[in-house]
Amino acid sequence: MSRLITRQEIAEAAEGAYTMARVDNGGHNAHYIPYLANVPSDLFALTVTLPDGEVFSFGDDAYLFGIESVSKVATAILAMKQWSPEMVLRKIGADATGLPFSSIFSILLENDHPSTPLVNAGAISTCSMVKPLGNPVGKWKAIVDNMVSLFGSEPSLIDELYRSESDTNYNNRSMTWLLKKHDRLYDDPMMSLDLYTRQCSLGVTCRQLSAMAATIANGGVNPLTGERAFPEEISPKIISMMASVGFYQHTGDWMFSSGLPAKTGVGGGIVGVLPGLLGIAAFSPRLDQAGNSVRAQAAIKQFMQTLGLGIYNSTQVELA
Ligand code: GLN
């Protein structure tokens, strides 16, 4: 079974979802990273990008916010590109943790296995895998260049956020040494942690995140630049990781209610991927208890429901 959907329907659903979610004032800015606590809470943006590069965008879509955990998606793609999806599975894993993003138990419970690149432990491990090994300048360049190919434009480091995170990341430091103890770091521990902290501190726009989502939906070709960012075989692998752990301990609830593989960050960003159809991103700083943006979740769910979309649906949806 299949059905067609028009661009106008997509544009109207996005605008309607943006308007509906804008009045939701639930949640609070992330408070454990001082910089994030002070970002204006009312900012809100929603951007949909189609595989041919058409963009529907609303609100504060040019505001630079901390990418935070959404960076884990980009660097997981990089590790799969540099090594292979199978090597990432072997060295890190692709399991749901069912636990908060900062959980140390995710290392202990998975039999010394970080379990997935999309939670903190696995993301620090992923940064340790990035080549050229032993070369922090070269590794940082590889991380940023990969993001440029996914976004179609440069992210820019928010220095104050980087300092703020580096000064307060005690939990991540302890996880890094635990990973080292269990032989799950493939480069210098503190260098790997610093790369992770720096990538989380990159400033991005909602438009850029939506372009990354559309690149994944499009099998690795960036719809804005027309260039291939990664081999097509990586798309289903990263989408499966997003679907299994993108919302941490609330991933099951999220997939049940939205039908959209997605990944969140405590900067307030969410990216979602509908394979073959579109990429979506939303941004708003107020978060729920698990660290997921309240308005971004509301807007994306509304968008999916209005259009009757979802990866588990039996009817295939194509662009008219
Ligand atoms: N940099 C943040 C941290 O390590 C990212 C967390 C997140 O976005 N969920 O805690």
mmCIF file of C-alpha atoms and ligand atoms in Angstrom:
data_model
loop_
_atom_site.group_PDB
_atom_site.id
_atom_site.type_symbol
_atom_site.label_atom_id
_atom_site.label_comp_id
_atom_site.label_asym_id
_atom_site.label_seq_id
_atom_site.Cartn_x
_atom_site.Cartn_y
_atom_site.Cartn_z
ATOM 1 C CA MET A 1 0.000 0.000 0.000
ATOM 2 C CA SER A 2 1.180 3.518 -0.698
ATOM 3 C CA ARG A 3 -0.181 7.049 -0.778
ATOM 4 C CA LEU A 4 1.030 10.422 -1.994
ATOM 5 C CA ILE A 5 1.562 13.547 0.068
ATOM 6 C CA THR A 6 1.985 17.046 -1.351
ATOM 7 C CA ARG A 7 4.565 19.705 -0.467
ATOM 8 C CA GLN A 8 1.734 22.001 0.495
ATOM 9 C CA GLU A 9 0.389 19.450 2.981
ATOM 10 C CA ILE A 10 3.875 19.160 4.501
ATOM 11 C CA ALA A 11 4.302 22.950 4.707
ATOM 12 C CA GLU A 12 0.878 23.440 6.301
ATOM 13 C CA ALA A 13 1.397 20.632 8.810
ATOM 14 C CA ALA A 14 4.763 22.100 9.824
ATOM 15 C CA GLU A 15 3.312 25.578 10.277
ATOM 16 C CA GLY A 16 0.338 24.208 12.229
ATOM 17 C CA ALA A 17 2.636 22.177 14.514
ATOM 18 C CA TYR A 18 4.865 25.202 15.099
ATOM 19 C CA THR A 19 1.884 27.413 15.997
ATOM 20 C CA MET A 20 0.399 24.787 18.319
ATOM 21 C CA ALA A 21 3.629 24.052 20.228
ATOM 22 C CA ARG A 22 4.693 27.703 20.589
ATOM 23 C CA VAL A 23 2.296 28.225 23.500
ATOM 24 C CA ASP A 24 3.632 25.243 25.491
ATOM 25 C CA ASN A 25 5.696 26.677 28.354
ATOM 26 C CA GLY A 26 6.381 23.386 30.148
ATOM 27 C CA GLY A 27 9.831 22.275 31.297
ATOM 28 C CA HIS A 28 13.070 24.088 32.194
ATOM 29 C CA ASN A 29 16.402 24.892 30.548
ATOM 30 C CA ALA A 30 19.190 22.391 31.317
ATOM 31 C CA HIS A 31 20.644 23.668 34.582
ATOM 32 C CA TYR A 32 23.672 21.387 35.086
ATOM 33 C CA ILE A 33 25.642 23.205 32.364
ATOM 34 C CA PRO A 34 25.721 26.897 33.433
ATOM 35 C CA TYR A 35 25.729 28.319 29.876
ATOM 36 C CA LEU A 36 22.570 26.411 28.912
ATOM 37 C CA ALA A 37 20.680 27.671 31.971
ATOM 38 C CA ASN A 38 20.960 31.230 30.578
ATOM 39 C CA VAL A 39 19.807 30.687 26.975
ATOM 40 C CA PRO A 40 16.510 32.586 26.370
ATOM 41 C CA SER A 41 13.850 29.954 27.112
ATOM 42 C CA ASP A 42 11.265 31.185 24.623
ATOM 43 C CA LEU A 43 13.321 30.511 21.503
ATOM 44 C CA PHE A 44 11.618 28.054 19.173
ATOM 45 C CA ALA A 45 12.182 26.822 15.629
ATOM 46 C CA LEU A 46 10.908 24.045 13.380
ATOM 47 C CA THR A 47 12.467 23.110 10.020
ATOM 48 C CA VAL A 48 11.537 20.399 7.519
ATOM 49 C CA THR A 49 13.932 19.543 4.676
ATOM 50 C CA LEU A 50 12.921 17.422 1.691
ATOM 51 C CA PRO A 51 15.305 15.126 -0.223
ATOM 52 C CA ASP A 52 15.327 17.557 -3.178
ATOM 53 C CA GLY A 53 16.464 20.453 -0.970
ATOM 54 C CA GLU A 54 13.137 22.234 -0.469
ATOM 55 C CA VAL A 55 12.939 23.663 3.062
ATOM 56 C CA PHE A 56 9.947 24.725 5.190
ATOM 57 C CA SER A 57 11.155 26.620 8.220
ATOM 58 C CA PHE A 58 9.508 28.589 11.047
ATOM 59 C CA GLY A 59 10.594 30.649 14.045
ATOM 60 C CA ASP A 60 14.133 31.201 15.376
ATOM 61 C CA ASP A 61 15.756 29.010 12.747
ATOM 62 C CA ALA A 62 18.972 31.063 12.498
ATOM 63 C CA TYR A 63 19.722 31.059 16.251
ATOM 64 C CA LEU A 64 23.005 29.266 17.112
ATOM 65 C CA PHE A 65 22.429 26.831 19.977
ATOM 66 C CA GLY A 66 24.510 24.045 21.532
ATOM 67 C CA ILE A 67 24.225 20.872 19.460
ATOM 68 C CA GLU A 68 24.975 18.766 22.581
ATOM 69 C CA SER A 69 23.932 15.122 22.192
ATOM 70 C CA VAL A 70 22.705 15.532 18.627
ATOM 71 C CA SER A 71 26.448 15.619 17.795
ATOM 72 C CA LYS A 72 26.542 11.927 18.755
ATOM 73 C CA VAL A 73 24.611 11.104 15.576
ATOM 74 C CA ALA A 74 27.156 12.886 13.380
ATOM 75 C CA THR A 75 30.200 11.307 15.014
ATOM 76 C CA ALA A 76 28.627 7.831 15.009
ATOM 77 C CA ILE A 77 28.248 8.261 11.238
ATOM 78 C CA LEU A 78 31.902 9.327 11.018
ATOM 79 C CA ALA A 79 33.109 6.273 12.963
ATOM 80 C CA MET A 80 31.024 3.963 10.754
ATOM 81 C CA LYS A 81 32.455 5.702 7.691
ATOM 82 C CA GLN A 82 36.078 5.499 8.886
ATOM 83 C CA TRP A 83 35.892 1.916 10.228
ATOM 84 C CA SER A 84 32.644 0.162 9.202
ATOM 85 C CA PRO A 85 29.205 -0.293 10.788
ATOM 86 C CA GLU A 86 30.288 -3.805 11.907
ATOM 87 C CA MET A 87 33.407 -2.475 13.656
ATOM 88 C CA VAL A 88 31.333 0.153 15.508
ATOM 89 C CA LEU A 89 28.932 -2.616 16.537
ATOM 90 C CA ARG A 90 31.849 -4.701 17.793
ATOM 91 C CA LYS A 91 33.767 -1.937 19.585
ATOM 92 C CA ILE A 92 30.798 0.013 21.003
ATOM 93 C CA GLY A 93 27.438 -1.643 20.271
ATOM 94 C CA ALA A 94 23.974 -0.599 19.073
ATOM 95 C CA ASP A 95 21.768 -1.448 22.053
ATOM 96 C CA ALA A 96 19.161 0.552 23.872
ATOM 97 C CA THR A 97 20.275 1.344 27.413
ATOM 98 C CA GLY A 98 16.844 2.302 28.810
ATOM 99 C CA LEU A 99 18.803 4.617 31.092
ATOM 100 C CA PRO A 100 19.562 8.350 31.357
ATOM 101 C CA PHE A 101 22.204 9.641 28.910
ATOM 102 C CA SER A 102 24.790 10.136 31.657
ATOM 103 C CA SER A 103 24.336 6.723 33.262
ATOM 104 C CA ILE A 104 27.430 4.901 34.454
ATOM 105 C CA PHE A 105 25.308 1.752 34.738
ATOM 106 C CA SER A 106 25.105 1.633 30.967
ATOM 107 C CA ILE A 107 28.792 0.678 31.031
ATOM 108 C CA LEU A 108 28.480 -1.792 33.906
ATOM 109 C CA LEU A 109 25.233 -3.492 32.892
ATOM 110 C CA GLU A 110 26.233 -4.151 29.295
ATOM 111 C CA ASN A 111 29.074 -6.380 30.416
ATOM 112 C CA ASP A 112 31.713 -3.668 30.103
ATOM 113 C CA HIS A 113 30.258 -2.574 26.775
ATOM 114 C CA PRO A 114 29.426 1.121 26.209
ATOM 115 C CA SER A 115 26.370 -0.192 24.270
ATOM 116 C CA THR A 116 25.638 2.610 21.765
ATOM 117 C CA PRO A 117 27.351 5.729 20.353
ATOM 118 C CA LEU A 118 24.195 7.721 21.200
ATOM 119 C CA VAL A 119 24.651 7.937 24.994
ATOM 120 C CA ASN A 120 27.535 9.679 26.770
ATOM 121 C CA ALA A 121 29.667 6.583 27.483
ATOM 122 C CA GLY A 122 29.443 5.292 23.914
ATOM 123 C CA ALA A 123 29.915 8.773 22.471
ATOM 124 C CA ILE A 124 33.195 9.274 24.372
ATOM 125 C CA SER A 125 34.247 5.856 23.114
ATOM 126 C CA THR A 126 33.239 6.885 19.563
ATOM 127 C CA CYS A 127 35.398 10.039 19.801
ATOM 128 C CA SER A 128 38.298 7.800 20.818
ATOM 129 C CA MET A 129 37.811 5.781 17.598
ATOM 130 C CA VAL A 130 37.966 8.791 15.266
ATOM 131 C CA LYS A 131 41.004 8.725 12.974
ATOM 132 C CA PRO A 132 43.799 9.869 12.758
ATOM 133 C CA LEU A 133 44.423 8.140 16.111
ATOM 134 C CA GLY A 134 46.777 9.957 18.482
ATOM 135 C CA ASN A 135 46.292 13.281 16.686
ATOM 136 C CA PRO A 136 43.816 15.610 18.453
ATOM 137 C CA VAL A 137 44.051 18.327 15.787
ATOM 138 C CA GLY A 138 43.444 15.843 12.973
ATOM 139 C CA LYS A 139 40.612 14.153 14.880
ATOM 140 C CA TRP A 140 38.866 17.481 15.570
ATOM 141 C CA LYS A 141 39.178 18.392 11.890
ATOM 142 C CA ALA A 142 37.621 15.034 10.926
ATOM 143 C CA ILE A 143 34.710 15.610 13.365
ATOM 144 C CA VAL A 144 34.019 19.140 12.084
ATOM 145 C CA ASP A 145 34.518 18.288 8.384
ATOM 146 C CA ASN A 146 32.030 15.446 8.783
ATOM 147 C CA MET A 147 29.475 17.851 10.267
ATOM 148 C CA VAL A 148 30.049 20.322 7.430
ATOM 149 C CA SER A 149 29.217 17.595 4.913
ATOM 150 C CA LEU A 150 26.069 16.652 6.877
ATOM 151 C CA PHE A 151 24.855 20.243 7.446
ATOM 152 C CA GLY A 152 26.016 21.719 4.136
ATOM 153 C CA SER A 153 27.598 24.563 6.153
ATOM 154 C CA GLU A 154 29.985 25.131 9.080
ATOM 155 C CA PRO A 155 29.046 24.781 12.742
ATOM 156 C CA SER A 156 30.818 27.255 15.060
ATOM 157 C CA LEU A 157 32.225 26.532 18.489
ATOM 158 C CA ILE A 158 30.484 28.419 21.332
ATOM 159 C CA ASP A 159 33.574 29.110 23.485
ATOM 160 C CA GLU A 160 31.600 29.994 26.580
ATOM 161 C CA LEU A 161 29.622 26.737 26.354
ATOM 162 C CA TYR A 162 32.832 24.731 25.856
ATOM 163 C CA ARG A 163 34.393 26.329 28.954
ATOM 164 C CA SER A 164 31.181 25.883 30.913
ATOM 165 C CA GLU A 165 30.959 22.164 30.057
ATOM 166 C CA SER A 166 34.675 21.490 30.556
ATOM 167 C CA ASP A 167 34.563 23.054 34.035
ATOM 168 C CA THR A 168 31.571 20.989 35.197
ATOM 169 C CA ASN A 169 31.784 17.584 33.439
ATOM 170 C CA TYR A 170 32.764 15.519 36.497
ATOM 171 C CA ASN A 171 30.354 12.707 35.658
ATOM 172 C CA ASN A 172 31.733 12.377 32.122
ATOM 173 C CA ARG A 173 35.271 12.328 33.523
ATOM 174 C CA SER A 174 34.444 9.426 35.803
ATOM 175 C CA MET A 175 32.797 7.555 32.932
ATOM 176 C CA THR A 176 35.872 8.093 30.793
ATOM 177 C CA TRP A 177 38.106 6.360 33.337
ATOM 178 C CA LEU A 178 35.586 3.547 33.728
ATOM 179 C CA LEU A 179 35.637 3.053 29.963
ATOM 180 C CA LYS A 180 39.434 2.965 30.102
ATOM 181 C CA LYS A 181 39.331 0.341 32.844
ATOM 182 C CA HIS A 182 37.100 -1.830 30.616
ATOM 183 C CA ASP A 183 39.279 -1.382 27.484
ATOM 184 C CA ARG A 184 36.601 0.583 25.672
ATOM 185 C CA LEU A 185 38.725 3.570 24.742
ATOM 186 C CA TYR A 186 40.797 3.432 21.572
ATOM 187 C CA ASP A 187 42.854 6.583 22.121
ATOM 188 C CA ASP A 188 44.038 8.802 24.976
ATOM 189 C CA PRO A 189 41.215 9.078 27.587
ATOM 190 C CA MET A 190 41.293 12.793 28.371
ATOM 191 C CA MET A 191 41.820 13.695 24.732
ATOM 192 C CA SER A 192 38.751 11.609 23.808
ATOM 193 C CA LEU A 193 36.685 13.304 26.519
ATOM 194 C CA ASP A 194 37.834 16.749 25.386
ATOM 195 C CA LEU A 195 36.826 16.004 21.779
ATOM 196 C CA TYR A 196 33.417 14.845 23.021
ATOM 197 C CA THR A 197 32.936 17.977 25.160
ATOM 198 C CA ARG A 198 34.034 20.231 22.305
ATOM 199 C CA GLN A 199 31.719 18.607 19.771
ATOM 200 C CA CYS A 200 28.802 19.039 22.211
ATOM 201 C CA SER A 201 29.688 22.757 22.423
ATOM 202 C CA LEU A 202 29.356 23.420 18.711
ATOM 203 C CA GLY A 203 26.735 26.009 17.808
ATOM 204 C CA VAL A 204 24.261 24.989 15.113
ATOM 205 C CA THR A 205 20.967 26.238 13.712
ATOM 206 C CA CYS A 206 17.709 24.349 13.396
ATOM 207 C CA ARG A 207 18.130 24.587 9.612
ATOM 208 C CA GLN A 208 21.523 22.878 9.819
ATOM 209 C CA LEU A 209 20.188 20.017 11.943
ATOM 210 C CA SER A 210 17.278 19.568 9.571
ATOM 211 C CA ALA A 211 19.744 19.311 6.660
ATOM 212 C CA MET A 212 21.610 16.556 8.542
ATOM 213 C CA ALA A 213 18.322 14.701 9.137
ATOM 214 C CA ALA A 214 17.422 15.024 5.442
ATOM 215 C CA THR A 215 20.877 13.764 4.445
ATOM 216 C CA ILE A 216 20.279 10.623 6.518
ATOM 217 C CA ALA A 217 16.731 10.278 5.097
ATOM 218 C CA ASN A 218 18.235 10.659 1.626
ATOM 219 C CA GLY A 219 20.677 7.736 1.985
ATOM 220 C CA GLY A 220 23.736 9.915 2.626
ATOM 221 C CA VAL A 221 23.450 12.557 -0.104
ATOM 222 C CA ASN A 222 23.062 16.066 1.315
ATOM 223 C CA PRO A 223 20.024 17.592 -0.430
ATOM 224 C CA LEU A 224 21.361 21.140 -0.075
ATOM 225 C CA THR A 225 24.807 20.535 -1.612
ATOM 226 C CA GLY A 226 24.061 17.457 -3.742
ATOM 227 C CA GLU A 227 27.216 15.875 -2.314
ATOM 228 C CA ARG A 228 27.481 12.423 -0.788
ATOM 229 C CA ALA A 229 28.300 12.737 2.920
ATOM 230 C CA PHE A 230 28.487 8.993 3.647
ATOM 231 C CA PRO A 231 27.817 5.600 1.990
ATOM 232 C CA GLU A 232 24.144 4.627 1.697
ATOM 233 C CA GLU A 233 24.571 1.479 3.847
ATOM 234 C CA ILE A 234 25.160 3.700 6.911
ATOM 235 C CA SER A 235 21.671 5.315 6.799
ATOM 236 C CA PRO A 236 19.678 2.310 8.089
ATOM 237 C CA LYS A 237 22.339 1.708 10.754
ATOM 238 C CA ILE A 238 22.211 5.207 12.241
ATOM 239 C CA ILE A 239 18.390 5.273 11.958
ATOM 240 C CA SER A 240 18.190 2.015 13.929
ATOM 241 C CA MET A 241 20.367 3.528 16.666
ATOM 242 C CA MET A 242 18.144 6.616 16.833
ATOM 243 C CA ALA A 243 15.013 4.451 17.032
ATOM 244 C CA SER A 244 16.443 2.339 19.856
ATOM 245 C CA VAL A 245 17.943 4.991 22.152
ATOM 246 C CA GLY A 246 17.396 8.523 20.755
ATOM 247 C CA PHE A 247 15.264 9.569 23.740
ATOM 248 C CA TYR A 248 17.213 7.565 26.348
ATOM 249 C CA GLN A 249 14.870 6.012 28.953
ATOM 250 C CA HIS A 250 11.831 7.446 27.108
ATOM 251 C CA THR A 251 12.659 6.085 23.666
ATOM 252 C CA GLY A 252 9.892 3.474 23.712
ATOM 253 C CA ASP A 253 7.269 6.062 24.676
ATOM 254 C CA TRP A 254 8.564 8.424 22.001
ATOM 255 C CA MET A 255 8.553 5.817 19.224
ATOM 256 C CA PHE A 256 5.090 4.618 20.284
ATOM 257 C CA SER A 257 3.596 8.110 20.176
ATOM 258 C CA SER A 258 5.529 9.738 17.299
ATOM 259 C CA GLY A 259 6.610 6.855 15.014
ATOM 260 C CA LEU A 260 9.753 8.854 14.209
ATOM 261 C CA PRO A 261 13.381 7.771 14.807
ATOM 262 C CA ALA A 262 14.869 10.873 16.421
ATOM 263 C CA LYS A 263 17.695 12.122 18.621
ATOM 264 C CA THR A 264 17.640 14.832 21.258
ATOM 265 C CA GLY A 265 20.185 17.095 22.927
ATOM 266 C CA VAL A 266 20.088 19.125 26.151
ATOM 267 C CA GLY A 267 20.668 22.297 24.105
ATOM 268 C CA GLY A 268 17.003 21.869 23.104
ATOM 269 C CA GLY A 269 17.479 20.395 19.629
ATOM 270 C CA ILE A 270 15.776 17.289 18.210
ATOM 271 C CA VAL A 271 16.410 15.733 14.783
ATOM 272 C CA GLY A 272 14.093 13.172 13.204
ATOM 273 C CA VAL A 273 14.439 11.037 10.077
ATOM 274 C CA LEU A 274 11.699 9.576 7.870
ATOM 275 C CA PRO A 275 13.693 7.433 5.414
ATOM 276 C CA GLY A 276 13.147 8.444 1.791
ATOM 277 C CA LEU A 277 10.692 11.218 2.686
ATOM 278 C CA LEU A 278 12.085 14.015 4.860
ATOM 279 C CA GLY A 279 14.288 15.238 7.669
ATOM 280 C CA ILE A 280 12.895 17.368 10.485
ATOM 281 C CA ALA A 281 14.516 19.369 13.287
ATOM 282 C CA ALA A 282 13.077 21.460 16.093
ATOM 283 C CA PHE A 283 14.724 23.558 18.770
ATOM 284 C CA SER A 284 13.508 25.055 22.028
ATOM 285 C CA PRO A 285 15.524 25.203 25.287
ATOM 286 C CA ARG A 286 12.977 24.057 27.897
ATOM 287 C CA LEU A 287 13.420 20.339 28.653
ATOM 288 C CA ASP A 288 11.460 17.595 30.380
ATOM 289 C CA GLN A 289 12.925 15.447 33.195
ATOM 290 C CA ALA A 290 14.833 13.207 30.764
ATOM 291 C CA GLY A 291 16.503 16.196 29.033
ATOM 292 C CA ASN A 292 14.308 16.317 25.921
ATOM 293 C CA SER A 293 12.906 19.616 24.584
ATOM 294 C CA VAL A 294 9.220 20.009 25.479
ATOM 295 C CA ARG A 295 8.179 22.242 22.574
ATOM 296 C CA ALA A 296 10.302 20.391 20.023
ATOM 297 C CA GLN A 297 8.700 17.071 21.022
ATOM 298 C CA ALA A 298 5.191 18.565 20.920
ATOM 299 C CA ALA A 299 5.731 20.142 17.495
ATOM 300 C CA ILE A 300 7.245 17.034 15.909
ATOM 301 C CA LYS A 301 4.542 14.738 17.286
ATOM 302 C CA GLN A 302 1.843 17.082 16.022
ATOM 303 C CA PHE A 303 3.471 17.218 12.571
ATOM 304 C CA MET A 304 3.614 13.417 12.369
ATOM 305 C CA GLN A 305 0.004 13.006 13.531
ATOM 306 C CA THR A 306 -1.412 15.653 11.179
ATOM 307 C CA LEU A 307 0.120 13.899 8.182
ATOM 308 C CA GLY A 308 -0.471 10.338 9.460
ATOM 309 C CA LEU A 309 3.245 9.549 9.145
ATOM 310 C CA GLY A 310 5.328 6.931 10.971
ATOM 311 C CA ILE A 311 8.020 4.399 10.095
ATOM 312 C CA TYR A 312 5.970 1.525 11.471
ATOM 313 C CA ASN A 313 2.915 2.308 9.302
ATOM 314 C CA SER A 314 1.935 -0.273 6.714
ATOM 315 C CA THR A 315 1.164 2.379 4.082
ATOM 316 C CA GLN A 316 4.259 3.766 2.321
ATOM 317 C CA VAL A 317 4.098 7.548 1.886
ATOM 318 C CA GLU A 318 5.736 9.231 -1.086
ATOM 319 C CA LEU A 319 6.147 12.827 -2.165
ATOM 320 C CA ALA A 320 3.655 13.799 -4.907
HETATM 321 N N1 GLN B 1 27.286 17.540 26.773
HETATM 322 C C1 GLN B 1 26.167 16.962 27.457
HETATM 323 C C2 GLN B 1 26.645 15.958 28.476
HETATM 324 O O1 GLN B 1 27.646 15.298 28.250
HETATM 325 C C3 GLN B 1 25.250 16.306 26.439
HETATM 326 C C4 GLN B 1 24.054 15.639 27.054
HETATM 327 C C5 GLN B 1 22.823 15.638 26.169
HETATM 328 O O2 GLN B 1 22.638 16.452 25.289
HETATM 329 N N2 GLN B 1 21.892 14.751 26.470
HETATM 330 O O3 GLN B 1 26.065 15.811 29.519
#
